[in-house]
Amino acid sequence: MRFDQWRKRAIERLCLYKRAEYDVDALLSFITGKNRSYILAFSETELRLEQEEQLEQLLRKRESYEPLAYLIGKSEFWSLNIEVSPVTLIPRNDTECLVEKALELLPNHACTVLDLGTGTGAIALALASERPDCQFIGVDYLVDAIELASRNASRLKIANTSFIRGNWFEPIQGHKFMLIISNPPYIDELDPHLLEKDIRYEPLSALVAPEKGLAYLRHIIACAPDYLIDNGWLLIEHGWKQGTTVRNMLSASGFNHISTKKDYGNNERCSLGQRLRILNTKNT
Ligand SMILES: C[S@@+](CC[C@H](N)C(=O)[O-])C[C@H]1O[C@@H](n2cnc3c(N)ncnc32)[C@H](O)[C@@H]1O
């Protein structure tokens, strides 16, 4: 079968998807090793039999909503080509608003940043690519995620990152950071969206938190002041309905200059607060 014939049939089969054409071209590109321009320009090229078989298998998986990123093993985040795997979350476009905000918060001089629940390393790598003068440490409790993030760093040749396995702050005891950034799991385990289409394939370990989705947000916000230098910032992603609760948590932990940033869909997506210098008011 020719490229154009396979394309046409595959687009028809994925017609219920918003991005059917994009997905079909990505699969074709993944199997043939040719980019989209080549596929369109040389549309009469014949597929080999084994390529047709591989494409059929992938198309069936995509028809069952298996995410494209898992099928082709990569996803784009902040213009970086990130390797992904089902051990952790596929980086979301909305998370790029944390990267934007973090770049505004970072001072002009070199400093150290902690990315908690780093997954693929997407946030740390995006920031590190923009700020080669700073150091970025990513923590995740899954060894597979740490290996994935480290592979991404070496493939992208981003040297100012390191990835450590551990439970939230446990592996960085005694260290302090200018910025702590985190996209922790924050979905309530009873949220019906977890049963929907593509999201069913992503690991619950990256999505779900106890206490109606709030447990890890609460833990990170409560502990962060001990790991921030004076005037350092905490920037944390949360669900679009969790903004008020997260702002209250930040306030209860003594943060100042608390605010919330909306994502590209105009939903509250991340909140931030600054740990101001604790002044010693006693006259000694
Ligand atoms: C929502 S994903 C975020 C991944 C990545 N930062 C991103 O934005 O695409 C949350 C990540 O937190 C990690 N995680 C869950 N519990 C953790 C814990 N107790 N300590 C450290 N990381 C944890 C998960 O393995 C997962 O990779």
mmCIF file of C-alpha atoms and ligand atoms in Angstrom:
data_model
loop_
_atom_site.group_PDB
_atom_site.id
_atom_site.type_symbol
_atom_site.label_atom_id
_atom_site.label_comp_id
_atom_site.label_asym_id
_atom_site.label_seq_id
_atom_site.Cartn_x
_atom_site.Cartn_y
_atom_site.Cartn_z
ATOM 1 C CA MET A 1 0.000 0.000 0.000
ATOM 2 C CA ARG A 2 1.196 3.560 -0.742
ATOM 3 C CA PHE A 3 1.741 6.290 1.883
ATOM 4 C CA ASP A 4 -1.268 8.304 0.633
ATOM 5 C CA GLN A 5 -3.573 5.250 0.561
ATOM 6 C CA TRP A 6 -2.638 4.232 4.118
ATOM 7 C CA ARG A 7 -2.978 7.836 5.307
ATOM 8 C CA LYS A 8 -6.480 8.201 3.868
ATOM 9 C CA ARG A 9 -7.734 4.942 5.416
ATOM 10 C CA ALA A 10 -6.111 5.648 8.772
ATOM 11 C CA ILE A 11 -7.579 9.174 8.967
ATOM 12 C CA GLU A 12 -11.027 7.705 8.266
ATOM 13 C CA ARG A 13 -10.554 5.177 11.085
ATOM 14 C CA LEU A 14 -9.499 7.872 13.556
ATOM 15 C CA CYS A 15 -12.173 10.300 12.364
ATOM 16 C CA LEU A 16 -13.599 10.729 15.884
ATOM 17 C CA TYR A 17 -10.349 12.291 17.049
ATOM 18 C CA LYS A 18 -9.790 16.016 16.865
ATOM 19 C CA ARG A 19 -6.211 15.535 15.702
ATOM 20 C CA ALA A 20 -6.672 12.467 13.481
ATOM 21 C CA GLU A 21 -4.458 13.772 10.695
ATOM 22 C CA TYR A 22 -1.687 14.789 13.093
ATOM 23 C CA ASP A 23 -1.757 11.382 14.803
ATOM 24 C CA VAL A 24 -1.751 9.453 11.529
ATOM 25 C CA ASP A 25 1.231 11.413 10.204
ATOM 26 C CA ALA A 26 3.093 10.952 13.492
ATOM 27 C CA LEU A 27 2.577 7.161 13.322
ATOM 28 C CA LEU A 28 3.599 7.043 9.656
ATOM 29 C CA SER A 29 6.652 9.119 10.406
ATOM 30 C CA PHE A 30 7.575 6.931 13.411
ATOM 31 C CA ILE A 31 7.458 3.706 11.369
ATOM 32 C CA THR A 32 9.014 4.949 8.119
ATOM 33 C CA GLY A 33 11.584 7.296 9.671
ATOM 34 C CA LYS A 34 10.467 10.029 7.222
ATOM 35 C CA ASN A 35 9.216 13.445 8.293
ATOM 36 C CA ARG A 36 5.761 14.830 7.434
ATOM 37 C CA SER A 37 7.008 16.915 4.508
ATOM 38 C CA TYR A 38 8.572 13.830 2.924
ATOM 39 C CA ILE A 39 5.413 11.778 3.528
ATOM 40 C CA LEU A 40 3.285 14.394 1.752
ATOM 41 C CA ALA A 41 5.769 15.132 -1.033
ATOM 42 C CA PHE A 42 6.464 11.469 -1.840
ATOM 43 C CA SER A 43 2.981 10.178 -1.135
ATOM 44 C CA GLU A 44 3.214 7.452 -3.771
ATOM 45 C CA THR A 45 6.029 5.660 -1.900
ATOM 46 C CA GLU A 46 5.118 2.032 -1.213
ATOM 47 C CA LEU A 47 5.084 0.802 2.390
ATOM 48 C CA ARG A 48 6.882 -2.482 3.036
ATOM 49 C CA LEU A 49 4.738 -5.353 4.294
ATOM 50 C CA GLU A 50 6.284 -5.315 7.794
ATOM 51 C CA GLN A 51 5.744 -1.537 7.975
ATOM 52 C CA GLU A 52 2.052 -2.039 7.133
ATOM 53 C CA GLU A 53 1.784 -4.660 9.885
ATOM 54 C CA GLN A 54 3.462 -2.399 12.459
ATOM 55 C CA LEU A 55 1.225 0.520 11.442
ATOM 56 C CA GLU A 56 -1.891 -1.636 11.746
ATOM 57 C CA GLN A 57 -0.924 -2.623 15.304
ATOM 58 C CA LEU A 58 -0.302 1.000 16.298
ATOM 59 C CA LEU A 59 -3.515 2.195 14.681
ATOM 60 C CA ARG A 60 -5.541 -0.404 16.598
ATOM 61 C CA LYS A 61 -3.975 0.792 19.856
ATOM 62 C CA ARG A 62 -4.701 4.410 18.964
ATOM 63 C CA GLU A 63 -8.308 3.472 18.129
ATOM 64 C CA SER A 64 -8.533 2.199 21.734
ATOM 65 C CA TYR A 65 -7.302 5.626 22.883
ATOM 66 C CA GLU A 66 -3.766 4.568 23.833
ATOM 67 C CA PRO A 67 -1.975 7.944 23.864
ATOM 68 C CA LEU A 68 0.006 8.802 20.740
ATOM 69 C CA ALA A 69 2.964 9.859 22.914
ATOM 70 C CA TYR A 70 3.222 6.371 24.466
ATOM 71 C CA LEU A 71 2.949 4.720 21.025
ATOM 72 C CA ILE A 72 5.777 6.739 19.508
ATOM 73 C CA GLY A 73 7.684 7.127 22.803
ATOM 74 C CA LYS A 74 8.011 10.894 22.676
ATOM 75 C CA SER A 75 6.212 14.163 23.242
ATOM 76 C CA GLU A 76 7.033 17.816 22.730
ATOM 77 C CA PHE A 77 7.351 20.109 25.758
ATOM 78 C CA TRP A 78 8.728 23.655 25.577
ATOM 79 C CA SER A 79 10.052 22.786 22.075
ATOM 80 C CA LEU A 80 12.080 19.934 23.563
ATOM 81 C CA ASN A 81 11.645 16.440 22.219
ATOM 82 C CA ILE A 82 11.002 14.497 25.437
ATOM 83 C CA GLU A 83 11.122 10.689 25.662
ATOM 84 C CA VAL A 84 8.038 9.437 27.488
ATOM 85 C CA SER A 85 6.973 6.074 28.870
ATOM 86 C CA PRO A 86 3.965 4.676 30.748
ATOM 87 C CA VAL A 87 5.902 4.892 34.043
ATOM 88 C CA THR A 88 4.953 8.535 34.332
ATOM 89 C CA LEU A 89 2.817 11.385 33.043
ATOM 90 C CA ILE A 90 2.977 12.670 29.464
ATOM 91 C CA PRO A 91 4.016 16.333 29.916
ATOM 92 C CA ARG A 92 1.066 18.665 29.290
ATOM 93 C CA ASN A 93 1.069 21.971 27.394
ATOM 94 C CA ASP A 94 -0.637 23.595 30.388
ATOM 95 C CA THR A 95 2.403 22.814 32.539
ATOM 96 C CA GLU A 96 4.415 25.144 30.290
ATOM 97 C CA CYS A 97 2.788 28.035 32.184
ATOM 98 C CA LEU A 98 4.813 26.957 35.247
ATOM 99 C CA VAL A 99 7.988 27.137 33.180
ATOM 100 C CA GLU A 100 7.048 30.638 31.981
ATOM 101 C CA LYS A 101 6.394 31.809 35.541
ATOM 102 C CA ALA A 102 9.561 30.171 36.896
ATOM 103 C CA LEU A 103 11.673 31.996 34.307
ATOM 104 C CA GLU A 104 10.167 35.299 35.498
ATOM 105 C CA LEU A 105 10.908 34.441 39.149
ATOM 106 C CA LEU A 106 14.522 33.345 38.733
ATOM 107 C CA PRO A 107 17.030 36.073 39.565
ATOM 108 C CA ASN A 108 19.686 37.166 37.071
ATOM 109 C CA HIS A 109 22.425 35.367 38.985
ATOM 110 C CA ALA A 110 23.155 31.641 39.218
ATOM 111 C CA CYS A 111 21.014 29.668 41.680
ATOM 112 C CA THR A 112 19.680 26.188 42.441
ATOM 113 C CA VAL A 113 16.166 24.938 41.663
ATOM 114 C CA LEU A 114 14.328 21.829 42.872
ATOM 115 C CA ASP A 115 11.701 20.059 40.701
ATOM 116 C CA LEU A 116 9.612 17.729 42.893
ATOM 117 C CA GLY A 117 7.882 14.811 41.129
ATOM 118 C CA THR A 118 10.007 15.328 38.038
ATOM 119 C CA GLY A 119 8.654 12.391 35.955
ATOM 120 C CA THR A 120 10.207 12.686 32.477
ATOM 121 C CA GLY A 121 12.223 15.662 33.789
ATOM 122 C CA ALA A 122 10.252 17.936 31.444
ATOM 123 C CA ILE A 123 10.025 20.969 33.775
ATOM 124 C CA ALA A 124 13.628 20.805 34.982
ATOM 125 C CA LEU A 125 14.928 20.260 31.439
ATOM 126 C CA ALA A 126 12.897 23.128 29.964
ATOM 127 C CA LEU A 127 14.181 25.487 32.669
ATOM 128 C CA ALA A 128 17.742 24.192 32.418
ATOM 129 C CA SER A 129 17.726 24.735 28.645
ATOM 130 C CA GLU A 130 16.799 28.389 29.246
ATOM 131 C CA ARG A 131 19.103 28.983 32.225
ATOM 132 C CA PRO A 132 22.420 27.174 31.675
ATOM 133 C CA ASP A 133 23.929 29.206 34.548
ATOM 134 C CA CYS A 134 21.616 27.581 37.143
ATOM 135 C CA GLN A 135 21.525 24.056 38.580
ATOM 136 C CA PHE A 136 18.346 21.966 38.512
ATOM 137 C CA ILE A 137 17.648 18.921 40.691
ATOM 138 C CA GLY A 138 14.695 16.659 39.886
ATOM 139 C CA VAL A 139 13.284 14.214 42.457
ATOM 140 C CA ASP A 140 10.898 11.336 41.808
ATOM 141 C CA TYR A 141 10.210 8.271 43.919
ATOM 142 C CA LEU A 142 10.191 5.931 40.906
ATOM 143 C CA VAL A 143 13.561 4.644 39.749
ATOM 144 C CA ASP A 144 12.151 4.241 36.206
ATOM 145 C CA ALA A 145 11.226 7.922 36.121
ATOM 146 C CA ILE A 146 14.703 8.937 37.309
ATOM 147 C CA GLU A 147 16.293 6.811 34.578
ATOM 148 C CA LEU A 148 13.938 8.311 31.976
ATOM 149 C CA ALA A 149 14.671 11.895 33.071
ATOM 150 C CA SER A 150 18.423 11.211 33.072
ATOM 151 C CA ARG A 151 18.192 9.710 29.556
ATOM 152 C CA ASN A 152 16.319 12.818 28.390
ATOM 153 C CA ALA A 153 19.014 15.061 29.866
ATOM 154 C CA SER A 154 21.858 13.224 28.140
ATOM 155 C CA ARG A 155 20.053 12.934 24.791
ATOM 156 C CA LEU A 156 19.192 16.647 24.858
ATOM 157 C CA LYS A 157 22.745 17.416 26.053
ATOM 158 C CA ILE A 158 21.450 19.432 29.009
ATOM 159 C CA ALA A 159 24.241 19.156 31.551
ATOM 160 C CA ASN A 160 22.990 21.401 34.375
ATOM 161 C CA THR A 161 20.430 18.896 35.706
ATOM 162 C CA SER A 162 20.659 15.943 38.064
ATOM 163 C CA PHE A 163 17.932 13.502 38.976
ATOM 164 C CA ILE A 164 17.624 11.757 42.321
ATOM 165 C CA ARG A 165 15.281 9.040 43.506
ATOM 166 C CA GLY A 166 13.367 9.644 46.726
ATOM 167 C CA ASN A 167 10.177 10.570 48.518
ATOM 168 C CA TRP A 168 9.568 14.326 48.040
ATOM 169 C CA PHE A 169 12.134 16.234 50.210
ATOM 170 C CA GLU A 170 13.764 13.148 51.736
ATOM 171 C CA PRO A 171 16.808 12.968 49.349
ATOM 172 C CA ILE A 172 17.689 16.670 49.605
ATOM 173 C CA GLN A 173 17.693 17.059 53.403
ATOM 174 C CA GLY A 174 19.808 20.011 54.530
ATOM 175 C CA HIS A 175 19.785 21.783 51.113
ATOM 176 C CA LYS A 176 18.075 25.058 50.291
ATOM 177 C CA PHE A 177 16.830 26.334 46.952
ATOM 178 C CA MET A 178 15.944 29.633 45.287
ATOM 179 C CA LEU A 179 12.896 28.030 43.696
ATOM 180 C CA ILE A 180 10.944 24.852 44.348
ATOM 181 C CA ILE A 181 8.699 23.917 41.453
ATOM 182 C CA SER A 182 6.330 20.966 41.439
ATOM 183 C CA ASN A 183 3.579 19.325 39.460
ATOM 184 C CA PRO A 184 2.544 16.638 41.973
ATOM 185 C CA PRO A 185 -0.350 14.185 41.590
ATOM 186 C CA TYR A 186 -3.482 16.122 42.620
ATOM 187 C CA ILE A 187 -6.531 14.266 41.269
ATOM 188 C CA ASP A 188 -9.114 12.770 43.619
ATOM 189 C CA GLU A 189 -9.061 8.977 43.193
ATOM 190 C CA LEU A 190 -12.871 9.029 42.703
ATOM 191 C CA ASP A 191 -12.715 11.605 39.880
ATOM 192 C CA PRO A 192 -14.640 10.077 36.936
ATOM 193 C CA HIS A 193 -12.259 11.750 34.448
ATOM 194 C CA LEU A 194 -9.695 9.079 35.380
ATOM 195 C CA LEU A 195 -11.782 6.562 33.402
ATOM 196 C CA GLU A 196 -11.838 8.654 30.251
ATOM 197 C CA LYS A 197 -10.104 7.828 26.958
ATOM 198 C CA ASP A 198 -6.371 8.541 26.890
ATOM 199 C CA ILE A 199 -5.947 9.248 30.624
ATOM 200 C CA ARG A 200 -6.800 5.610 31.483
ATOM 201 C CA TYR A 201 -3.382 4.645 30.150
ATOM 202 C CA GLU A 202 -1.405 6.991 32.395
ATOM 203 C CA PRO A 203 -0.205 5.668 35.773
ATOM 204 C CA LEU A 204 -2.278 6.499 38.847
ATOM 205 C CA SER A 205 1.025 7.090 40.691
ATOM 206 C CA ALA A 206 1.433 10.262 38.597
ATOM 207 C CA LEU A 207 -2.182 11.419 38.806
ATOM 208 C CA VAL A 208 -3.885 10.555 42.046
ATOM 209 C CA ALA A 209 -3.361 11.748 45.615
ATOM 210 C CA PRO A 210 -5.170 10.815 48.835
ATOM 211 C CA GLU A 211 -7.405 13.268 50.713
ATOM 212 C CA LYS A 212 -9.456 14.223 47.628
ATOM 213 C CA GLY A 213 -6.267 14.923 45.679
ATOM 214 C CA LEU A 214 -4.853 17.365 48.239
ATOM 215 C CA ALA A 215 -2.421 15.257 50.309
ATOM 216 C CA TYR A 216 0.775 15.896 48.284
ATOM 217 C CA LEU A 217 -0.040 19.565 47.665
ATOM 218 C CA ARG A 218 -0.468 19.940 51.433
ATOM 219 C CA HIS A 219 2.751 18.051 52.236
ATOM 220 C CA ILE A 220 4.887 19.992 49.739
ATOM 221 C CA ILE A 221 3.476 23.387 50.793
ATOM 222 C CA ALA A 222 3.955 22.581 54.510
ATOM 223 C CA CYS A 223 7.576 21.407 54.105
ATOM 224 C CA ALA A 224 8.816 23.813 51.397
ATOM 225 C CA PRO A 225 9.718 26.765 53.701
ATOM 226 C CA ASP A 226 12.462 24.638 55.314
ATOM 227 C CA TYR A 227 14.075 24.085 51.899
ATOM 228 C CA LEU A 228 13.899 27.628 50.520
ATOM 229 C CA ILE A 229 16.490 30.341 50.946
ATOM 230 C CA ASP A 230 15.295 33.767 52.129
ATOM 231 C CA ASN A 231 13.111 35.324 49.425
ATOM 232 C CA GLY A 232 12.887 31.966 47.607
ATOM 233 C CA TRP A 233 9.703 30.894 45.828
ATOM 234 C CA LEU A 234 7.425 27.860 45.754
ATOM 235 C CA LEU A 235 5.540 27.390 42.472
ATOM 236 C CA ILE A 236 3.090 24.497 42.395
ATOM 237 C CA GLU A 237 0.628 23.140 39.832
ATOM 238 C CA HIS A 238 -2.868 22.130 40.967
ATOM 239 C CA GLY A 239 -6.321 21.336 39.630
ATOM 240 C CA TRP A 240 -8.459 24.148 38.242
ATOM 241 C CA LYS A 241 -10.837 23.942 41.197
ATOM 242 C CA GLN A 242 -8.094 23.755 43.848
ATOM 243 C CA GLY A 243 -6.836 27.358 43.612
ATOM 244 C CA THR A 244 -8.564 28.712 46.743
ATOM 245 C CA THR A 245 -7.529 25.721 48.849
ATOM 246 C CA VAL A 246 -3.919 25.952 47.664
ATOM 247 C CA ARG A 247 -3.747 29.701 48.344
ATOM 248 C CA ASN A 248 -5.051 29.042 51.868
ATOM 249 C CA MET A 249 -2.418 26.327 52.356
ATOM 250 C CA LEU A 250 0.330 28.720 51.182
ATOM 251 C CA SER A 251 -0.893 31.377 53.567
ATOM 252 C CA ALA A 252 -1.048 28.912 56.491
ATOM 253 C CA SER A 253 2.591 27.944 55.767
ATOM 254 C CA GLY A 254 3.700 31.570 56.077
ATOM 255 C CA PHE A 255 4.192 32.349 52.374
ATOM 256 C CA ASN A 256 3.878 35.934 51.130
ATOM 257 C CA HIS A 257 3.066 37.484 47.754
ATOM 258 C CA ILE A 258 0.680 34.604 47.045
ATOM 259 C CA SER A 259 -0.935 34.511 43.614
ATOM 260 C CA THR A 260 -2.344 32.112 41.046
ATOM 261 C CA LYS A 261 -1.616 31.868 37.336
ATOM 262 C CA LYS A 262 -4.098 30.693 34.730
ATOM 263 C CA ASP A 263 -3.252 28.219 31.964
ATOM 264 C CA TYR A 264 -3.839 28.603 28.212
ATOM 265 C CA GLY A 265 -7.454 27.442 28.715
ATOM 266 C CA ASN A 266 -7.984 30.294 31.236
ATOM 267 C CA ASN A 267 -8.220 27.883 34.191
ATOM 268 C CA GLU A 268 -6.375 28.424 37.484
ATOM 269 C CA ARG A 269 -3.375 26.125 37.036
ATOM 270 C CA CYS A 270 -0.544 26.992 39.415
ATOM 271 C CA SER A 271 -0.035 29.037 42.556
ATOM 272 C CA LEU A 272 3.038 30.618 44.037
ATOM 273 C CA GLY A 273 4.275 32.180 47.224
ATOM 274 C CA GLN A 274 7.507 33.689 48.495
ATOM 275 C CA ARG A 275 9.284 32.766 51.693
ATOM 276 C CA LEU A 276 10.350 36.136 53.004
ATOM 277 C CA ARG A 277 13.382 36.561 55.216
ATOM 278 C CA ILE A 278 12.461 35.769 58.802
ATOM 279 C CA LEU A 279 13.612 38.854 60.693
ATOM 280 C CA ASN A 280 14.963 38.459 64.177
ATOM 281 C CA THR A 281 12.980 41.085 66.098
ATOM 282 C CA LYS A 282 14.511 40.368 69.507
ATOM 283 C CA ASN A 283 16.928 43.005 70.820
ATOM 284 C CA THR A 284 19.895 41.161 72.187
HETATM 285 C C1 LIG B 1 1.856 14.760 37.699
HETATM 286 S S1 LIG B 1 3.348 13.871 37.491
HETATM 287 C C2 LIG B 1 4.412 15.204 36.966
HETATM 288 C C3 LIG B 1 5.532 14.772 36.076
HETATM 289 C C4 LIG B 1 6.318 15.955 35.456
HETATM 290 N N1 LIG B 1 6.847 16.828 36.476
HETATM 291 C C5 LIG B 1 5.428 16.775 34.529
HETATM 292 O O1 LIG B 1 5.008 17.877 34.901
HETATM 293 O O2 LIG B 1 5.143 16.301 33.428
HETATM 294 C C6 LIG B 1 3.777 13.616 39.168
HETATM 295 C C7 LIG B 1 5.086 12.879 39.413
HETATM 296 O O3 LIG B 1 5.259 12.788 40.847
HETATM 297 C C8 LIG B 1 5.869 11.552 41.135
HETATM 298 N N2 LIG B 1 5.601 11.218 42.554
HETATM 299 C C9 LIG B 1 4.472 10.683 43.084
HETATM 300 N N3 LIG B 1 4.631 10.492 44.403
HETATM 301 C C10 LIG B 1 5.879 10.924 44.719
HETATM 302 C C11 LIG B 1 6.617 10.978 45.929
HETATM 303 N N4 LIG B 1 6.110 10.527 47.083
HETATM 304 N N5 LIG B 1 7.868 11.497 45.896
HETATM 305 C C12 LIG B 1 8.400 11.949 44.727
HETATM 306 N N6 LIG B 1 7.743 11.900 43.535
HETATM 307 C C13 LIG B 1 6.500 11.397 43.526
HETATM 308 C C14 LIG B 1 5.245 10.585 40.140
HETATM 309 O O4 LIG B 1 6.032 9.425 39.985
HETATM 310 C C15 LIG B 1 5.159 11.460 38.880
HETATM 311 O O5 LIG B 1 6.295 11.295 38.077
#
